[in-house]
mmCIF file of C-alpha atoms in Angstrom:
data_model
loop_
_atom_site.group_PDB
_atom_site.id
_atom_site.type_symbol
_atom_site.label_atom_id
_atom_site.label_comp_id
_atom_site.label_asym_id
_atom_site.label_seq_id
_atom_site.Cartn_x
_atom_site.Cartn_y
_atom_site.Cartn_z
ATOM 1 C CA UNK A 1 0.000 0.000 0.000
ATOM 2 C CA UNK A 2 1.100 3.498 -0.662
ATOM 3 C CA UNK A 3 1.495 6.374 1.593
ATOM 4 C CA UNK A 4 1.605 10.096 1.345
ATOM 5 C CA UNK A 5 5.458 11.673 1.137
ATOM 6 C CA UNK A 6 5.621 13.609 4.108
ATOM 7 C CA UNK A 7 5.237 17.615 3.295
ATOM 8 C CA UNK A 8 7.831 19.772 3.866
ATOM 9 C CA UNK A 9 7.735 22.974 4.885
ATOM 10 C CA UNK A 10 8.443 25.926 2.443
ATOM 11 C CA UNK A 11 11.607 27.363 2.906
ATOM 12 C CA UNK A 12 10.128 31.660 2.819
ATOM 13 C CA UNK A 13 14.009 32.660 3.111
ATOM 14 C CA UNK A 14 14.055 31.585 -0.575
ATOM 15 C CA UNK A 15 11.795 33.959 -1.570
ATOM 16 C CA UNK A 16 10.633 37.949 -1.065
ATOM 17 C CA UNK A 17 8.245 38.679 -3.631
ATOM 18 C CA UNK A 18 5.366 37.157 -4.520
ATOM 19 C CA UNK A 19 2.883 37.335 -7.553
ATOM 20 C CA UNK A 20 -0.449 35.436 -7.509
ATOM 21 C CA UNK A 21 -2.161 34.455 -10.644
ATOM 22 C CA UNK A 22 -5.558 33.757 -10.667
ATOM 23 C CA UNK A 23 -9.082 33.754 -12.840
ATOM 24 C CA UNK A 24 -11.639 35.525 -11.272
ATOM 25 C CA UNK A 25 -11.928 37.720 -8.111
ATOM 26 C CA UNK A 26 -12.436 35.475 -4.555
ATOM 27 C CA UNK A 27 -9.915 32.702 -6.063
ATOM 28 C CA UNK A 28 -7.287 34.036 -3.999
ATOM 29 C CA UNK A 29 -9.489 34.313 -0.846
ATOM 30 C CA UNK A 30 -10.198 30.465 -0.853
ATOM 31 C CA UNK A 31 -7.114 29.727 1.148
ATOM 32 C CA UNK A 32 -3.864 31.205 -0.218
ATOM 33 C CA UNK A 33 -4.600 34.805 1.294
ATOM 34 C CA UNK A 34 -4.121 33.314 4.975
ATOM 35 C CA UNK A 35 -0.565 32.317 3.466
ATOM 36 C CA UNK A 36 -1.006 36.082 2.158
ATOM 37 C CA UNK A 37 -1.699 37.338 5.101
ATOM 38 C CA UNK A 38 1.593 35.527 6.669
ATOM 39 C CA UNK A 39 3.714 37.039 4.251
ATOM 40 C CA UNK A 40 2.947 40.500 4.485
ATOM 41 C CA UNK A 41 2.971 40.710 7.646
ATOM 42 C CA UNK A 42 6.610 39.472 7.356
ATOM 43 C CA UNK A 43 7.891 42.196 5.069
ATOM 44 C CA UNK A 44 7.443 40.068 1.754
ATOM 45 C CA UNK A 45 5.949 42.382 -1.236
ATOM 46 C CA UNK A 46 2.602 40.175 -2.713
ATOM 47 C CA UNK A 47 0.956 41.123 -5.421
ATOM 48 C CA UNK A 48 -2.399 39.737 -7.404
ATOM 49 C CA UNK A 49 -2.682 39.680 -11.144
ATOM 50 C CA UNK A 50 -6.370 38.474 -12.513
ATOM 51 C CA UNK A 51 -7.076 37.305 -15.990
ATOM 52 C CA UNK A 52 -10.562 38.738 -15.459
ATOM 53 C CA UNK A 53 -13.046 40.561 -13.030
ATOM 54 C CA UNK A 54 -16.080 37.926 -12.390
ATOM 55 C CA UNK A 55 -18.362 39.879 -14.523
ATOM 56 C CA UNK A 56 -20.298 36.603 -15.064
ATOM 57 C CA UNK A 57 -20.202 35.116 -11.192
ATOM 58 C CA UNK A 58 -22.923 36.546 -10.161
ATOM 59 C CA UNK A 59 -26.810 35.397 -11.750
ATOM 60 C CA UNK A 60 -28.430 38.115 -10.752
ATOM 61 C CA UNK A 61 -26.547 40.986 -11.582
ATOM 62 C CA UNK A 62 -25.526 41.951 -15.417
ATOM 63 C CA UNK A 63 -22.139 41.455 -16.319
ATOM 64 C CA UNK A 64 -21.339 45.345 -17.222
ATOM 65 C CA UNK A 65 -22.253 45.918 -13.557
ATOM 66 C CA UNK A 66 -20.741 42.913 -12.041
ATOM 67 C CA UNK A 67 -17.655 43.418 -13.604
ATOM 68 C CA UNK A 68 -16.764 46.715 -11.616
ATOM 69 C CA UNK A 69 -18.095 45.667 -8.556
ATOM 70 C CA UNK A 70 -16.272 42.250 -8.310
ATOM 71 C CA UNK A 71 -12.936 44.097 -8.886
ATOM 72 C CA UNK A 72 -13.817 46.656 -6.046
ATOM 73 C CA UNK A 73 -14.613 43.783 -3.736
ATOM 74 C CA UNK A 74 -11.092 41.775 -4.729
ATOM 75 C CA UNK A 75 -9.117 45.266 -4.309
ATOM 76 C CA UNK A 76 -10.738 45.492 -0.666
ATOM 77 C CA UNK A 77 -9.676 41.734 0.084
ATOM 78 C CA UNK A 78 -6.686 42.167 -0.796
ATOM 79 C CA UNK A 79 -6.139 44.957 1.561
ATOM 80 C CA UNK A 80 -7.141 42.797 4.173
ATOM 81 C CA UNK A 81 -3.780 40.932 3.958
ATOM 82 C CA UNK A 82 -1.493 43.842 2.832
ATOM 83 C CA UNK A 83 -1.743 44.035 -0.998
ATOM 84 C CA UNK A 84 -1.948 46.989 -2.751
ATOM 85 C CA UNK A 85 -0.965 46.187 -5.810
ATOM 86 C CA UNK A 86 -4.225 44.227 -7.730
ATOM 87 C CA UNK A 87 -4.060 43.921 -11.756
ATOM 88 C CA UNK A 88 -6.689 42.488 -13.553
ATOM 89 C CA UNK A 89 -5.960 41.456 -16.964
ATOM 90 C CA UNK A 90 -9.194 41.589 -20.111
ATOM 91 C CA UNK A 91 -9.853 38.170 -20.678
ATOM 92 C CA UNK A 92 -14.114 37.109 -20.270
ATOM 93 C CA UNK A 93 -15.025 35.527 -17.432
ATOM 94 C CA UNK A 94 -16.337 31.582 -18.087
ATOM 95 C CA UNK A 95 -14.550 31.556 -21.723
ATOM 96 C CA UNK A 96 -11.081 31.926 -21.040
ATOM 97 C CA UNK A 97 -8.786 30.252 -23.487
ATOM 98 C CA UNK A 98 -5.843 28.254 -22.905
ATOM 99 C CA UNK A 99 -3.418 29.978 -25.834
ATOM 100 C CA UNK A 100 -0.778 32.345 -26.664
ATOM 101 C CA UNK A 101 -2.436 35.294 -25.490
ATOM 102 C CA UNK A 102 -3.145 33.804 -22.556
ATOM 103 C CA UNK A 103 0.477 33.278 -22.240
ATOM 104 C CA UNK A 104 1.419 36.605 -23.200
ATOM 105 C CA UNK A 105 -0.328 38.466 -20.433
ATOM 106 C CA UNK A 106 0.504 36.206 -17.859
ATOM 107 C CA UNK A 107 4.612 36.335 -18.877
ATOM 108 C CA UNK A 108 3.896 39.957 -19.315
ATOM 109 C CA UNK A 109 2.485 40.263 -15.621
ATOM 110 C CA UNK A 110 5.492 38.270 -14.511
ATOM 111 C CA UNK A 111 7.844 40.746 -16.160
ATOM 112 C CA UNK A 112 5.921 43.900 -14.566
ATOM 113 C CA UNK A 113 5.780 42.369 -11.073
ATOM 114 C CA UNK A 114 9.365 40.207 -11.371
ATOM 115 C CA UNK A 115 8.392 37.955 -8.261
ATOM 116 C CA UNK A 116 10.536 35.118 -6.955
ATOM 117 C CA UNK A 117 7.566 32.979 -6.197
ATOM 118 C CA UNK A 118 4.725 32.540 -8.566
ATOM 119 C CA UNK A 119 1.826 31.141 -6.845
ATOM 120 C CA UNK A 120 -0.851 29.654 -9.581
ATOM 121 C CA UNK A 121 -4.107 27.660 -9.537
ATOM 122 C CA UNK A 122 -4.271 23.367 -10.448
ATOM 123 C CA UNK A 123 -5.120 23.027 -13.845
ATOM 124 C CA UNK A 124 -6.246 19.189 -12.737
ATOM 125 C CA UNK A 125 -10.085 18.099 -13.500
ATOM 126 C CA UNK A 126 -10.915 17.652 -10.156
ATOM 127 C CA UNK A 127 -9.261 20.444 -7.089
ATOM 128 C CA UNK A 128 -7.871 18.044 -3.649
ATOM 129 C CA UNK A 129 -11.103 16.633 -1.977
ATOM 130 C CA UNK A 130 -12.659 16.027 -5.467
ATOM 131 C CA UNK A 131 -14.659 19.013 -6.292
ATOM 132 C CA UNK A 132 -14.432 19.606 -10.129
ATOM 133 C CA UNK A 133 -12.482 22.691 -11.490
ATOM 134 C CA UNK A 134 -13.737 25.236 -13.498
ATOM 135 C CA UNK A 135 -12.857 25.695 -16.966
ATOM 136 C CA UNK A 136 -11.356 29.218 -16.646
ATOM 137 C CA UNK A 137 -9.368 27.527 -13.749
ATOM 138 C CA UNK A 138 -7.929 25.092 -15.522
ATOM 139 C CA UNK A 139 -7.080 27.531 -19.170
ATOM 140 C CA UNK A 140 -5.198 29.821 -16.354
ATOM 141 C CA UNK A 141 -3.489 27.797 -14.274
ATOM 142 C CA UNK A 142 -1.980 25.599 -17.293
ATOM 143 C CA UNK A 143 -0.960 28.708 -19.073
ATOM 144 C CA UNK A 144 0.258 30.426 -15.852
ATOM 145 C CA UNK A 145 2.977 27.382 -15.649
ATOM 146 C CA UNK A 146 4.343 27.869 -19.202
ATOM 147 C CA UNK A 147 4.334 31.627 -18.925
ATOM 148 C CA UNK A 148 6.563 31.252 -16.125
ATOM 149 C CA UNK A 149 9.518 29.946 -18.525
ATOM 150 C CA UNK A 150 8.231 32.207 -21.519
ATOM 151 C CA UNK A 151 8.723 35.259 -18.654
ATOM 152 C CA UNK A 152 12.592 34.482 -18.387
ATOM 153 C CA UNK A 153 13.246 34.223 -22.402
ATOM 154 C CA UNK A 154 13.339 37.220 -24.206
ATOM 155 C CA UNK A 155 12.608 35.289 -27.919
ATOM 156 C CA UNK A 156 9.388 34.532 -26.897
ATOM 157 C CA UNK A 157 6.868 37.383 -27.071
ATOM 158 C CA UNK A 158 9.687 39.251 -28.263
ATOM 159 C CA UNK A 159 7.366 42.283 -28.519
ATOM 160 C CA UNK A 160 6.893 42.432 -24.598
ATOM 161 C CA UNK A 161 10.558 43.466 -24.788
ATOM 162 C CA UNK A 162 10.174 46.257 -27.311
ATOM 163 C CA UNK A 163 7.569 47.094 -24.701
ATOM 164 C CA UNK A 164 10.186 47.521 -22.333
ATOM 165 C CA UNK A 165 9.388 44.021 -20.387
ATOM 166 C CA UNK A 166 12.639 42.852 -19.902
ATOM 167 C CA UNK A 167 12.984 38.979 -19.316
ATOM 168 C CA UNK A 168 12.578 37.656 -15.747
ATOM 169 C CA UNK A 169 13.525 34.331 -14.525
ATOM 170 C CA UNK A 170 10.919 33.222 -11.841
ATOM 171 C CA UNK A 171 12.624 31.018 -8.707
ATOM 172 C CA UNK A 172 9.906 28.716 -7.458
ATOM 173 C CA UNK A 173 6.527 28.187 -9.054
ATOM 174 C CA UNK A 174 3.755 26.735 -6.908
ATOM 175 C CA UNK A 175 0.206 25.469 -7.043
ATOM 176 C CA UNK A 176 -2.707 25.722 -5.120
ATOM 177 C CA UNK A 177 -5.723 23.164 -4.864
ATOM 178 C CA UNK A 178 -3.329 20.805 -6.098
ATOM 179 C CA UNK A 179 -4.181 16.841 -5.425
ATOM 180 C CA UNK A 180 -0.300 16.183 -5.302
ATOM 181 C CA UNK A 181 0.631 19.185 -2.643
ATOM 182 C CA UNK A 182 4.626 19.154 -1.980
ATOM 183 C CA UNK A 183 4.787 21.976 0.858
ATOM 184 C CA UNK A 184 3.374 23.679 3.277
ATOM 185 C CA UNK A 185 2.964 26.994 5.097
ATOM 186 C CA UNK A 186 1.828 26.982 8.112
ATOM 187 C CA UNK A 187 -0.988 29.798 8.269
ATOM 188 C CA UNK A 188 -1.844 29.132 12.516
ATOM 189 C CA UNK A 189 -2.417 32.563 13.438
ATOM 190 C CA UNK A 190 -4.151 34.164 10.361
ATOM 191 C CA UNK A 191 -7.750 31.971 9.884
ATOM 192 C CA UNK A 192 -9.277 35.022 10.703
ATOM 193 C CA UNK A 193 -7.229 37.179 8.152
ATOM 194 C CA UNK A 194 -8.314 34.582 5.303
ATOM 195 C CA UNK A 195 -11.759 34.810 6.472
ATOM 196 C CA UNK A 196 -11.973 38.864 6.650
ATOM 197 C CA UNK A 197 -10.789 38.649 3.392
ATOM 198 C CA UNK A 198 -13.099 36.680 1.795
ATOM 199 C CA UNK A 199 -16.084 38.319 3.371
ATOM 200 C CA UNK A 200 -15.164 41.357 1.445
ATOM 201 C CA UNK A 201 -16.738 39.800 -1.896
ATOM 202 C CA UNK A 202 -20.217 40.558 -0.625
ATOM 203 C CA UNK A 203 -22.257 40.817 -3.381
ATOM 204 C CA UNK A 204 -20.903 37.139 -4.864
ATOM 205 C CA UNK A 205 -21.373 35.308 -1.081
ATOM 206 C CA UNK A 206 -24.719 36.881 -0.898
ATOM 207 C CA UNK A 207 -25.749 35.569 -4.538
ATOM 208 C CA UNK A 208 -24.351 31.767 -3.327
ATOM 209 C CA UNK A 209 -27.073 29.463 -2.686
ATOM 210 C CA UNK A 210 -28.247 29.075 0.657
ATOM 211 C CA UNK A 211 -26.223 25.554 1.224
ATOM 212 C CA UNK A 212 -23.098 26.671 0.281
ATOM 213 C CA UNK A 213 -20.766 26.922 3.709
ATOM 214 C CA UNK A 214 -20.074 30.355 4.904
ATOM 215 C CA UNK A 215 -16.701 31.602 4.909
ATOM 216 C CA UNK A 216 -15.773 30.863 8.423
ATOM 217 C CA UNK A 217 -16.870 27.278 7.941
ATOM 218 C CA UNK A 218 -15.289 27.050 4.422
ATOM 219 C CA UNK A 219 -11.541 27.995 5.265
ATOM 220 C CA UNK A 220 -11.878 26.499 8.538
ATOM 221 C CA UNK A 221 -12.641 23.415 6.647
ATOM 222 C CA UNK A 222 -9.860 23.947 3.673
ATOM 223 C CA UNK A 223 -7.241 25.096 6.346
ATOM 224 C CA UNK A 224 -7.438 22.559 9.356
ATOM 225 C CA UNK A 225 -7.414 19.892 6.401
ATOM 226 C CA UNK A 226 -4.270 21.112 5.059
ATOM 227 C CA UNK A 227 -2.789 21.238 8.898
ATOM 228 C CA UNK A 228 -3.842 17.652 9.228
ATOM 229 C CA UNK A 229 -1.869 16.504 6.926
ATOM 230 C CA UNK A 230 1.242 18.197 8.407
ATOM 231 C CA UNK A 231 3.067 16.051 10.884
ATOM 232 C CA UNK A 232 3.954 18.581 12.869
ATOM 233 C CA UNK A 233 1.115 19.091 15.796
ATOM 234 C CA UNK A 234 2.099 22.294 16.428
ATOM 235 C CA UNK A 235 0.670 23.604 13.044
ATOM 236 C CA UNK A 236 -3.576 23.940 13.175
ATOM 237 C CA UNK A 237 -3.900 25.251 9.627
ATOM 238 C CA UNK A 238 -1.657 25.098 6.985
ATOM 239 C CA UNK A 239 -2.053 25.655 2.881
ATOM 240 C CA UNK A 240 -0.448 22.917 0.817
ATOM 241 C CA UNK A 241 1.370 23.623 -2.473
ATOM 242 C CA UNK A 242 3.023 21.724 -5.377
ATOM 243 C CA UNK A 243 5.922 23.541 -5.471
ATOM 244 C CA UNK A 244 8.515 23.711 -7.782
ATOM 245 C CA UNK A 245 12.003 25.139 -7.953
ATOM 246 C CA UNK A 246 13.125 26.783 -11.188
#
């Protein structure tokens, strides 16, 4: 019978700037903001860089309105945990493509924020725990991977260097809601930053069905699961990564 490696702990002296890219607004605030919320506090520079601004999350409300809205309540959760820098990029929400201009504004995002950690989303079927992943997602987080080596060479997109986007070689790329998690951070101390931040998209929790668990339950849930499968005790909630060095 198999077992599980053991995690290991990411190393955070290996890296002191961080750029999370994402799909939609919230993404962030289902677990990797506590981890946020760590580094911030810690001196690290974070920032967030979003293919697009949720304009079709919400049923209820038309996309043109949505749109500006969403981004105003992602901006506000990102304050939460210390980040003041928030890009969105122009792609539609629920038809992103996985493709070269997908690429291009990811690698170009990279180049802008020149982060030693990249922190992306699972471009699996299924996130850990077996919920399937969204379509957008997937596109993203795929594309998020290879723009991380297209960042660092200057003969691909050549034009993001005639717009003065010089190459930038990325250190460590991880990935969140991964089924195959590598590391962890231990986030014991900032449940409640994870959860003020997520309460800050208002409009889309309040536009959730009824059953759907309420931030406090939600990262409670996601977080103590990810510190029970730390060995060390000591750690109550933790956010598990695939990482890899570069």
């Amino acid at each position: 019978m198999s077992t599980q490696p053991e995690l290991a702990v990411l190393d955070e002296d290996t890296f002191h700037s961080v750029l999370c890219v994402v799909a939609h607004p919230d993404d962030i605030e289902y677990g990797t903001a506590a981890a946020v919320a760590r580094w911030t506090a810690a001196g690290k520079r974070v920032r967030y860089f979003l293919l697009t601004r949720g304009e079709a999350g919400i049923d209820t409300m038309d996309p043109v309105d949505a749109a500006p809205a969403r981004a105003d309540e992602e901006r506000a959760g990102a304050a939460v945990v210390g980040v003041e820098q928030v890009e969105f990029g122009d792609h539609q929400d629920g038809v992103v493509e996985y493709g070269l201009p997908l690429r291009r504004d990811i690698a170009a995002a990279i180049r802008r924020a020149r982060p030693d950690l990249v922190i992306g989303t699972t471009f699996d079927i299924a996130f850990a725990g077996g919920f399937l992943n969204q379509a957008d997602h997937r596109a993203v987080g795929l594309a998020t991977v290879d723009a991380v080596a297209d960042a660092g060479n200057r003969w691909i997109f050549p034009e993001l260097v005639a717009d003065g986007l010089e190459p930038w070689n990325v250190k460590m790329l991880a990935i969140g809601g991964s089924q195959r998690p590598t590391h962890y951070v231990d986030v014991t101390g900032h449940l409640d930053d994870a959860i003020e931040s997520l309460e800050e998209h208002r409009l889309y929790n309040s536009a959730l069905p009824d059953e759907f668990p309420k931030p406090p339950e939600l990262l409670g849930r996601i977080l103590s699961g990810g510190g029970q499968a730390v060995a060390d005790p000591a750690v109550e909630h933790a956010l598990l990564l695939e990482v890899y060095p570069r």
